[in-house]
Amino acid sequence: MECAYEESLYSIMHRVGKTKHRKEELYFFLKDAFSVDDENHYEALTRVGREKKPQTCIEVFVDRAEDLIAKDPNGYSDPYCMLGVQLGGGDDVGASDFYSRTVKQVVTTKVHKATLDPIWQEKFTLDVEDVYSDLFHLEIWDEDAEKGNLVTSASKVIEVASVKGLGRFFKEMAESTKGSAAQDDFLGCVTIPLRDIPSGGMNKWLDLTSRFSKSSSVRGRIKLEVLIRCRERRGKPVTDEYDTVRSVRLYETVLTLFAEQQLQHAESSSTWSGFIPALAMTILDQIAVQKNVSPMQRAVSKWAVFCRINTASQLDFALLLGILQDLNSQWLHTTSHTPQQENSVQTSFEEFIEYCLRLLAKHREVWPQATAEGQTNMDYMLKFVVYQITS
């Protein structure tokens, strides 16, 4: 349990993405949940504070754009995206200022010919130095092979070893296009402070804006999915693989502790709503993001944890049915599942069906027919069994 406590402390200390709660609030809640006294808490906090900060990156999925400006005589454009991370942008998020600051890494999408609604669906990973001050920046350009397009120039960025060299390259490229004929090739941009990205990531449409002037002719929007995650944590590399056994075990350990803490304050286990406080969810979110626990696995873990709790303290079947429905929704919207997930779900389903059958065998004792509560619980259990078998 000490390991889980220090892992949680580290997750709070080095929060990734936008959160609603201050570190001090999260520390206090965690300390209370784990029943740690002041001396041991501050000793653990000191140990964790000496550890190396995590190395972070962002995963960007460039999905599509729509309603772009037509720049070519045929009434279309040949759009592509150029994207990177601006280091140390602070509070200044001006798009034009992007080029006067250091850029560590730049990548480009493929060019799509003759369209105003391109679909790229390309994924990139970009390194981050400071999740609190760095900016993500993306621009859409229209390829013009006759003039010499920027996608060819941008590809050379990968060959530049110096970070300062990258900054100069982008500044010169911006200055060479500003006010020239090549300016016509610009289709719009978006700039996102990394500190504004939620810990669970963002997946949304963003309106394109001008790079230099509000009066510039820009329209359309782009759909992006951006997720912040760790490359290195507590001095050790974080594998690109999601849902490792150790990560899942940590997540379920902390979730179990938070759930059981709330259950202790409930009038009875059968009337507990399953409520987990926002502070607890913030800590769990940080563990999931930093340890690569996927949304699919989180749904599996919640189901597994509540099933285990139910074996010791019978929970409300309406609550369990809701958790099962959430799991089923995640399962149907996930293209692949790990053998560990499939085995965990299958085992828990089999055990839970057996548990339900045992209750049915003594239903008069468990749910007296004379009580409305007993009848309701049995009805929900039957709905639960039917849903589990048919879904």
GROMACS .gro file of C-alpha atoms in nm:
model
  391
    1MET     CA    1   0.000   0.000   0.000
    2GLU     CA    2   0.298   0.231   0.061
    3CYS     CA    3   0.394   0.193  -0.306
    4ALA     CA    4   0.042   0.290  -0.416
    5TYR     CA    5   0.052   0.592  -0.185
    6GLU     CA    6   0.381   0.723  -0.325
    7GLU     CA    7   0.268   0.655  -0.682
    8SER     CA    8  -0.041   0.862  -0.612
    9LEU     CA    9   0.164   1.140  -0.452
   10TYR     CA   10   0.389   1.152  -0.758
   11SER     CA   11   0.084   1.169  -0.986
   12ILE     CA   12  -0.050   1.467  -0.791
   13MET     CA   13   0.286   1.644  -0.767
   14HIS     CA   14   0.338   1.626  -1.144
   15ARG     CA   15  -0.017   1.671  -1.268
   16VAL     CA   16  -0.061   1.642  -1.643
   17GLY     CA   17  -0.327   1.844  -1.822
   18LYS     CA   18  -0.592   2.076  -1.686
   19THR     CA   19  -0.738   1.992  -1.343
   20LYS     CA   20  -0.992   2.168  -1.121
   21HIS     CA   21  -0.821   2.104  -0.789
   22ARG     CA   22  -0.509   2.241  -0.622
   23LYS     CA   23  -0.232   2.003  -0.525
   24GLU     CA   24  -0.284   2.075  -0.154
   25GLU     CA   25  -0.648   1.966  -0.175
   26LEU     CA   26  -0.551   1.643  -0.348
   27TYR     CA   27  -0.271   1.569  -0.099
   28PHE     CA   28  -0.510   1.615   0.195
   29PHE     CA   29  -0.777   1.393   0.041
   30LEU     CA   30  -0.524   1.119  -0.042
   31LYS     CA   31  -0.372   1.131   0.307
   32ASP     CA   32  -0.716   1.088   0.462
   33ALA     CA   33  -0.818   0.807   0.225
   34PHE     CA   34  -0.501   0.608   0.296
   35SER     CA   35  -0.518   0.688   0.672
   36VAL     CA   36  -0.159   0.815   0.673
   37ASP     CA   37  -0.043   1.025   0.970
   38ASP     CA   38   0.130   1.361   0.926
   39GLU     CA   39   0.484   1.235   0.986
   40ASN     CA   40   0.466   0.948   0.735
   41HIS     CA   41   0.288   1.171   0.483
   42TYR     CA   42   0.560   1.436   0.485
   43GLU     CA   43   0.835   1.174   0.474
   44ALA     CA   44   0.674   1.016   0.166
   45LEU     CA   45   0.618   1.358   0.010
   46THR     CA   46   0.985   1.445   0.063
   47ARG     CA   47   1.102   1.120  -0.096
   48VAL     CA   48   0.877   1.169  -0.398
   49GLY     CA   49   0.986   1.533  -0.428
   50ARG     CA   50   1.348   1.426  -0.474
   51GLU     CA   51   1.261   1.211  -0.774
   52LYS     CA   52   1.313   1.318  -1.133
   53LYS     CA   53   1.027   1.503  -1.299
   54PRO     CA   54   0.838   1.311  -1.570
   55GLN     CA   55   0.918   1.360  -1.937
   56THR     CA   56   0.599   1.426  -2.126
   57CYS     CA   57   0.479   1.427  -2.485
   58ILE     CA   58   0.155   1.487  -2.670
   59GLU     CA   59  -0.016   1.244  -2.903
   60VAL     CA   60  -0.197   1.434  -3.177
   61PHE     CA   61  -0.451   1.272  -3.407
   62VAL     CA   62  -0.519   1.504  -3.701
   63ASP     CA   63  -0.859   1.385  -3.812
   64ARG     CA   64  -1.008   1.618  -4.073
   65ALA     CA   65  -1.094   1.975  -4.171
   66GLU     CA   66  -1.396   2.123  -4.340
   67ASP     CA   67  -1.508   2.435  -4.527
   68LEU     CA   68  -1.155   2.558  -4.607
   69ILE     CA   69  -1.088   2.859  -4.829
   70ALA     CA   70  -1.037   2.779  -5.199
   71LYS     CA   71  -0.695   2.904  -5.316
   72ASP     CA   72  -0.661   2.738  -5.657
   73PRO     CA   73  -0.826   2.834  -5.991
   74ASN     CA   74  -1.024   2.509  -5.990
   75GLY     CA   75  -1.217   2.625  -5.682
   76TYR     CA   76  -1.035   2.393  -5.443
   77SER     CA   77  -0.713   2.378  -5.240
   78ASP     CA   78  -0.443   2.113  -5.191
   79PRO     CA   79  -0.428   2.126  -4.809
   80TYR     CA   80  -0.178   1.978  -4.565
   81CYS     CA   81  -0.100   2.047  -4.199
   82MET     CA   82   0.223   2.157  -4.036
   83LEU     CA   83   0.233   2.113  -3.657
   84GLY     CA   84   0.472   2.146  -3.367
   85VAL     CA   85   0.522   2.242  -3.003
   86GLN     CA   86   0.640   2.591  -2.909
   87LEU     CA   87   0.856   2.588  -2.598
   88GLY     CA   88   0.790   2.822  -2.308
   89GLY     CA   89   0.504   3.018  -2.458
   90GLY     CA   90   0.373   3.121  -2.117
   91ASP     CA   91   0.062   3.334  -2.124
   92ASP     CA   92   0.140   3.477  -2.468
   93VAL     CA   93  -0.048   3.262  -2.718
   94GLY     CA   94  -0.035   3.491  -3.020
   95ALA     CA   95  -0.012   3.282  -3.334
   96SER     CA   96   0.235   3.513  -3.508
   97ASP     CA   97   0.462   3.501  -3.201
   98PHE     CA   98   0.494   3.127  -3.256
   99TYR     CA   99   0.778   3.182  -3.502
  100SER     CA  100   0.987   3.406  -3.275
  101ARG     CA  101   1.007   3.133  -3.012
  102THR     CA  102   1.190   2.804  -3.007
  103VAL     CA  103   1.027   2.508  -3.179
  104LYS     CA  104   1.167   2.169  -3.088
  105GLN     CA  105   0.996   1.943  -3.339
  106VAL     CA  106   0.781   1.990  -3.649
  107VAL     CA  107   0.589   1.735  -3.855
  108THR     CA  108   0.363   1.754  -4.159
  109THR     CA  109   0.066   1.556  -4.282
  110LYS     CA  110   0.019   1.430  -4.635
  111VAL     CA  111  -0.115   1.664  -4.903
  112HIS     CA  112  -0.473   1.605  -5.019
  113LYS     CA  113  -0.543   1.724  -5.372
  114ALA     CA  114  -0.840   1.935  -5.483
  115THR     CA  115  -1.056   1.940  -5.170
  116LEU     CA  116  -1.196   2.183  -4.916
  117ASP     CA  117  -1.285   1.903  -4.672
  118PRO     CA  118  -0.965   1.696  -4.632
  119ILE     CA  119  -0.955   1.379  -4.423
  120TRP     CA  120  -0.604   1.304  -4.296
  121GLN     CA  121  -0.649   1.071  -3.996
  122GLU     CA  122  -0.278   1.080  -3.915
  123LYS     CA  123  -0.122   1.041  -3.571
  124PHE     CA  124   0.192   1.214  -3.440
  125THR     CA  125   0.387   1.219  -3.114
  126LEU     CA  126   0.560   1.545  -3.017
  127ASP     CA  127   0.795   1.599  -2.724
  128VAL     CA  128   0.704   1.850  -2.453
  129GLU     CA  129   0.939   2.031  -2.215
  130ASP     CA  130   0.688   2.203  -1.986
  131VAL     CA  131   0.318   2.113  -1.984
  132TYR     CA  132   0.239   2.440  -1.805
  133SER     CA  133   0.397   2.682  -2.054
  134ASP     CA  134   0.443   2.508  -2.391
  135LEU     CA  135   0.197   2.561  -2.677
  136PHE     CA  136   0.071   2.329  -2.948
  137HIS     CA  137   0.046   2.501  -3.287
  138LEU     CA  138  -0.094   2.374  -3.616
  139GLU     CA  139  -0.121   2.547  -3.953
  140ILE     CA  140  -0.300   2.440  -4.270
  141TRP     CA  141  -0.140   2.534  -4.602
  142ASP     CA  142  -0.233   2.494  -4.965
  143GLU     CA  143   0.042   2.319  -5.160
  144ASP     CA  144   0.165   2.517  -5.459
  145ALA     CA  145   0.421   2.304  -5.642
  146GLU     CA  146   0.500   2.581  -5.892
  147LYS     CA  147   0.606   2.831  -5.623
  148GLY     CA  148   0.791   2.581  -5.408
  149ASN     CA  149   0.577   2.465  -5.121
  150LEU     CA  150   0.643   2.474  -4.748
  151VAL     CA  151   0.585   2.103  -4.696
  152THR     CA  152   0.914   2.037  -4.876
  153SER     CA  153   1.089   2.297  -4.662
  154ALA     CA  154   0.930   2.173  -4.343
  155SER     CA  155   1.053   1.819  -4.408
  156LYS     CA  156   1.406   1.955  -4.379
  157VAL     CA  157   1.337   2.057  -4.020
  158ILE     CA  158   1.380   1.698  -3.912
  159GLU     CA  159   1.740   1.713  -4.033
  160VAL     CA  160   1.824   2.020  -3.819
  161ALA     CA  161   1.985   1.908  -3.495
  162SER     CA  162   1.999   2.242  -3.313
  163VAL     CA  163   1.690   2.357  -3.129
  164LYS     CA  164   1.793   2.718  -3.194
  165GLY     CA  165   1.835   2.628  -3.560
  166LEU     CA  166   1.474   2.515  -3.568
  167GLY     CA  167   1.359   2.841  -3.418
  168ARG     CA  168   1.553   3.044  -3.676
  169PHE     CA  169   1.425   2.824  -3.957
  170PHE     CA  170   1.061   2.887  -3.869
  171LYS     CA  171   1.116   3.256  -3.812
  172GLU     CA  172   1.282   3.294  -4.152
  173MET     CA  173   1.012   3.087  -4.318
  174ALA     CA  174   0.741   3.306  -4.165
  175GLU     CA  175   0.919   3.626  -4.266
  176SER     CA  176   0.967   3.500  -4.620
  177THR     CA  177   0.595   3.431  -4.662
  178LYS     CA  178   0.453   3.729  -4.475
  179GLY     CA  179   0.325   3.986  -4.720
  180SER     CA  180   0.435   3.785  -5.023
  181ALA     CA  181   0.244   3.589  -5.285
  182ALA     CA  182   0.299   3.274  -5.080
  183GLN     CA  183   0.072   3.424  -4.813
  184ASP     CA  184  -0.219   3.320  -5.036
  185ASP     CA  185  -0.130   2.957  -4.959
  186PHE     CA  186  -0.208   2.998  -4.588
  187LEU     CA  187  -0.544   2.845  -4.491
  188GLY     CA  188  -0.560   2.894  -4.114
  189CYS     CA  189  -0.414   2.786  -3.782
  190VAL     CA  190  -0.492   2.687  -3.423
  191THR     CA  191  -0.285   2.742  -3.108
  192ILE     CA  192  -0.356   2.553  -2.786
  193PRO     CA  193  -0.179   2.609  -2.451
  194LEU     CA  194  -0.100   2.260  -2.322
  195ARG     CA  195  -0.215   2.362  -1.974
  196ASP     CA  196  -0.568   2.398  -2.114
  197ILE     CA  197  -0.587   2.038  -2.236
  198PRO     CA  198  -0.787   1.825  -1.988
  199SER     CA  199  -0.604   1.535  -1.823
  200GLY     CA  200  -0.823   1.295  -2.019
  201GLY     CA  201  -0.732   1.467  -2.346
  202MET     CA  202  -0.944   1.666  -2.590
  203ASN     CA  203  -1.131   1.555  -2.900
  204LYS     CA  204  -1.312   1.843  -3.065
  205TRP     CA  205  -1.362   2.073  -3.361
  206LEU     CA  206  -1.160   2.396  -3.350
  207ASP     CA  207  -1.221   2.708  -3.559
  208LEU     CA  208  -0.927   2.815  -3.774
  209THR     CA  209  -0.784   3.162  -3.712
  210SER     CA  210  -0.552   3.397  -3.900
  211ARG     CA  211  -0.177   3.389  -3.846
  212PHE     CA  212  -0.103   3.760  -3.875
  213SER     CA  213  -0.421   3.966  -3.902
  214LYS     CA  214  -0.784   3.929  -3.805
  215SER     CA  215  -0.877   4.074  -4.142
  216SER     CA  216  -0.708   3.791  -4.332
  217SER     CA  217  -0.938   3.564  -4.527
  218VAL     CA  218  -0.962   3.247  -4.317
  219ARG     CA  219  -1.254   3.015  -4.259
  220GLY     CA  220  -1.326   2.654  -4.172
  221ARG     CA  221  -1.243   2.431  -3.881
  222ILE     CA  222  -1.033   2.127  -3.797
  223LYS     CA  223  -1.102   1.824  -3.580
  224LEU     CA  224  -0.815   1.724  -3.352
  225GLU     CA  225  -0.760   1.471  -3.077
  226VAL     CA  226  -0.480   1.569  -2.839
  227LEU     CA  227  -0.363   1.365  -2.540
  228ILE     CA  228  -0.078   1.440  -2.299
  229ARG     CA  229   0.112   1.140  -2.166
  230CYS     CA  230   0.445   1.050  -2.007
  231ARG     CA  231   0.750   0.913  -2.185
  232GLU     CA  232   0.944   0.876  -1.861
  233ARG     CA  233   0.814   0.866  -1.505
  234ARG     CA  234   0.996   0.831  -1.172
  235GLY     CA  235   1.321   0.797  -1.364
  236LYS     CA  236   1.200   0.499  -1.569
  237PRO     CA  237   1.081   0.485  -1.931
  238VAL     CA  238   0.706   0.452  -1.977
  239THR     CA  239   0.630   0.193  -2.240
  240ASP     CA  240   0.408   0.294  -2.532
  241GLU     CA  241   0.201  -0.012  -2.444
  242TYR     CA  242  -0.126   0.064  -2.272
  243ASP     CA  243  -0.281  -0.127  -1.981
  244THR     CA  244   0.022  -0.315  -1.847
  245VAL     CA  245  -0.040  -0.546  -1.552
  246ARG     CA  246   0.139  -0.318  -1.303
  247SER     CA  247  -0.046  -0.006  -1.421
  248VAL     CA  248  -0.385  -0.176  -1.401
  249ARG     CA  249  -0.307  -0.319  -1.057
  250LEU     CA  250  -0.215   0.028  -0.926
  251TYR     CA  251  -0.529   0.185  -1.073
  252GLU     CA  252  -0.755  -0.083  -0.925
  253THR     CA  253  -0.583  -0.065  -0.585
  254VAL     CA  254  -0.646   0.309  -0.555
  255LEU     CA  255  -1.000   0.284  -0.696
  256THR     CA  256  -1.083   0.008  -0.445
  257LEU     CA  257  -0.955   0.221  -0.158
  258PHE     CA  258  -1.161   0.524  -0.263
  259ALA     CA  259  -1.475   0.315  -0.320
  260GLU     CA  260  -1.449   0.136   0.015
  261GLN     CA  261  -1.392   0.468   0.191
  262GLN     CA  262  -1.719   0.602   0.049
  263LEU     CA  263  -1.898   0.277   0.128
  264GLN     CA  264  -1.806   0.316   0.496
  265HIS     CA  265  -1.995   0.645   0.509
  266ALA     CA  266  -2.306   0.506   0.337
  267GLU     CA  267  -2.618   0.411   0.534
  268SER     CA  268  -2.593   0.060   0.386
  269SER     CA  269  -2.410  -0.106   0.099
  270SER     CA  270  -2.735  -0.174  -0.086
  271THR     CA  271  -2.830   0.195  -0.087
  272TRP     CA  272  -2.486   0.333  -0.181
  273SER     CA  273  -2.506   0.519  -0.513
  274GLY     CA  274  -2.148   0.435  -0.613
  275PHE     CA  275  -2.049   0.801  -0.583
  276ILE     CA  276  -1.674   0.868  -0.604
  277PRO     CA  277  -1.576   1.227  -0.507
  278ALA     CA  278  -1.433   1.463  -0.768
  279LEU     CA  279  -1.102   1.481  -0.578
  280ALA     CA  280  -1.070   1.103  -0.598
  281MET     CA  281  -1.155   1.103  -0.968
  282THR     CA  282  -0.887   1.367  -1.034
  283ILE     CA  283  -0.624   1.146  -0.869
  284LEU     CA  284  -0.744   0.841  -1.063
  285ASP     CA  285  -0.739   1.044  -1.386
  286GLN     CA  286  -0.376   1.143  -1.324
  287ILE     CA  287  -0.274   0.784  -1.252
  288ALA     CA  288  -0.448   0.669  -1.570
  289VAL     CA  289  -0.287   0.937  -1.788
  290GLN     CA  290   0.062   0.898  -1.645
  291LYS     CA  291   0.054   0.516  -1.639
  292ASN     CA  292  -0.116   0.466  -1.978
  293VAL     CA  293  -0.442   0.317  -1.852
  294SER     CA  294  -0.689   0.341  -2.141
  295PRO     CA  295  -1.058   0.442  -2.109
  296MET     CA  296  -1.147   0.085  -2.205
  297GLN     CA  297  -0.935  -0.057  -1.924
  298ARG     CA  298  -1.073   0.194  -1.676
  299ALA     CA  299  -1.424   0.068  -1.751
  300VAL     CA  300  -1.306  -0.293  -1.710
  301SER     CA  301  -1.130  -0.206  -1.384
  302LYS     CA  302  -1.434  -0.029  -1.240
  303TRP     CA  303  -1.650  -0.331  -1.319
  304ALA     CA  304  -1.394  -0.570  -1.166
  305VAL     CA  305  -1.349  -0.358  -0.851
  306PHE     CA  306  -1.723  -0.318  -0.786
  307CYS     CA  307  -1.777  -0.691  -0.846
  308ARG     CA  308  -1.516  -0.772  -0.583
  309ILE     CA  309  -1.671  -0.527  -0.338
  310ASN     CA  310  -2.013  -0.679  -0.404
  311THR     CA  311  -1.899  -1.025  -0.294
  312ALA     CA  312  -1.835  -0.886   0.056
  313SER     CA  313  -2.104  -0.618   0.069
  314GLN     CA  314  -2.407  -0.659  -0.152
  315LEU     CA  315  -2.444  -0.349  -0.370
  316ASP     CA  316  -2.747  -0.207  -0.543
  317PHE     CA  317  -2.812  -0.401  -0.865
  318ALA     CA  318  -2.923  -0.078  -1.035
  319LEU     CA  319  -2.572   0.056  -0.968
  320LEU     CA  320  -2.407  -0.259  -1.103
  321LEU     CA  321  -2.629  -0.256  -1.411
  322GLY     CA  322  -2.521   0.101  -1.486
  323ILE     CA  323  -2.152   0.008  -1.455
  324LEU     CA  324  -2.207  -0.292  -1.683
  325GLN     CA  325  -2.380  -0.073  -1.943
  326ASP     CA  326  -2.089   0.174  -1.936
  327LEU     CA  327  -1.847  -0.115  -1.986
  328ASN     CA  328  -2.050  -0.251  -2.276
  329SER     CA  329  -2.055   0.092  -2.442
  330GLN     CA  330  -1.676   0.125  -2.413
  331TRP     CA  331  -1.628  -0.231  -2.537
  332LEU     CA  332  -1.838  -0.176  -2.850
  333HIS     CA  333  -1.652   0.146  -2.936
  334THR     CA  334  -1.304  -0.004  -2.894
  335THR     CA  335  -1.161  -0.180  -3.198
  336SER     CA  336  -0.927  -0.415  -3.011
  337HIS     CA  337  -0.905  -0.561  -2.662
  338THR     CA  338  -0.609  -0.710  -2.479
  339PRO     CA  339  -0.615  -1.078  -2.374
  340GLN     CA  340  -0.595  -0.952  -2.016
  341GLN     CA  341  -0.914  -0.746  -2.062
  342GLU     CA  342  -1.101  -1.031  -2.229
  343ASN     CA  343  -0.999  -1.275  -1.956
  344SER     CA  344  -1.086  -1.032  -1.677
  345VAL     CA  345  -1.432  -0.959  -1.818
  346GLN     CA  346  -1.511  -1.323  -1.894
  347THR     CA  347  -1.403  -1.442  -1.550
  348SER     CA  348  -1.596  -1.170  -1.369
  349PHE     CA  349  -1.908  -1.239  -1.577
  350GLU     CA  350  -1.899  -1.610  -1.500
  351GLU     CA  351  -1.844  -1.551  -1.128
  352PHE     CA  352  -2.118  -1.291  -1.113
  353ILE     CA  353  -2.374  -1.509  -1.291
  354GLU     CA  354  -2.302  -1.785  -1.037
  355TYR     CA  355  -2.345  -1.531  -0.757
  356CYS     CA  356  -2.682  -1.423  -0.899
  357LEU     CA  357  -2.800  -1.783  -0.931
  358ARG     CA  358  -2.713  -1.846  -0.565
  359LEU     CA  359  -2.921  -1.543  -0.466
  360LEU     CA  360  -3.214  -1.663  -0.678
  361ALA     CA  361  -3.202  -2.002  -0.506
  362LYS     CA  362  -3.275  -1.830  -0.173
  363HIS     CA  363  -3.467  -1.528  -0.302
  364ARG     CA  364  -3.741  -1.554  -0.036
  365GLU     CA  365  -3.477  -1.515   0.232
  366VAL     CA  366  -3.276  -1.245   0.055
  367TRP     CA  367  -3.566  -1.039  -0.085
  368PRO     CA  368  -3.889  -1.081   0.114
  369GLN     CA  369  -4.180  -1.035  -0.124
  370ALA     CA  370  -4.367  -0.826   0.127
  371THR     CA  371  -4.121  -0.537   0.087
  372ALA     CA  372  -4.110  -0.304  -0.212
  373GLU     CA  373  -3.733  -0.269  -0.175
  374GLY     CA  374  -3.683  -0.645  -0.194
  375GLN     CA  375  -3.900  -0.675  -0.504
  376THR     CA  376  -3.716  -0.386  -0.672
  377ASN     CA  377  -3.376  -0.538  -0.599
  378MET     CA  378  -3.479  -0.875  -0.741
  379ASP     CA  379  -3.624  -0.706  -1.052
  380TYR     CA  380  -3.297  -0.523  -1.113
  381MET     CA  381  -3.097  -0.840  -1.061
  382LEU     CA  382  -3.306  -1.020  -1.323
  383LYS     CA  383  -3.263  -0.726  -1.564
  384PHE     CA  384  -2.892  -0.739  -1.489
  385VAL     CA  385  -2.866  -1.111  -1.570
  386VAL     CA  386  -3.065  -1.073  -1.893
  387TYR     CA  387  -2.852  -0.776  -2.003
  388GLN     CA  388  -2.531  -0.961  -1.920
  389ILE     CA  389  -2.632  -1.269  -2.119
  390THR     CA  390  -2.772  -1.086  -2.423
  391SER     CA  391  -2.526  -0.797  -2.461
   0.00000   0.00000   0.00000
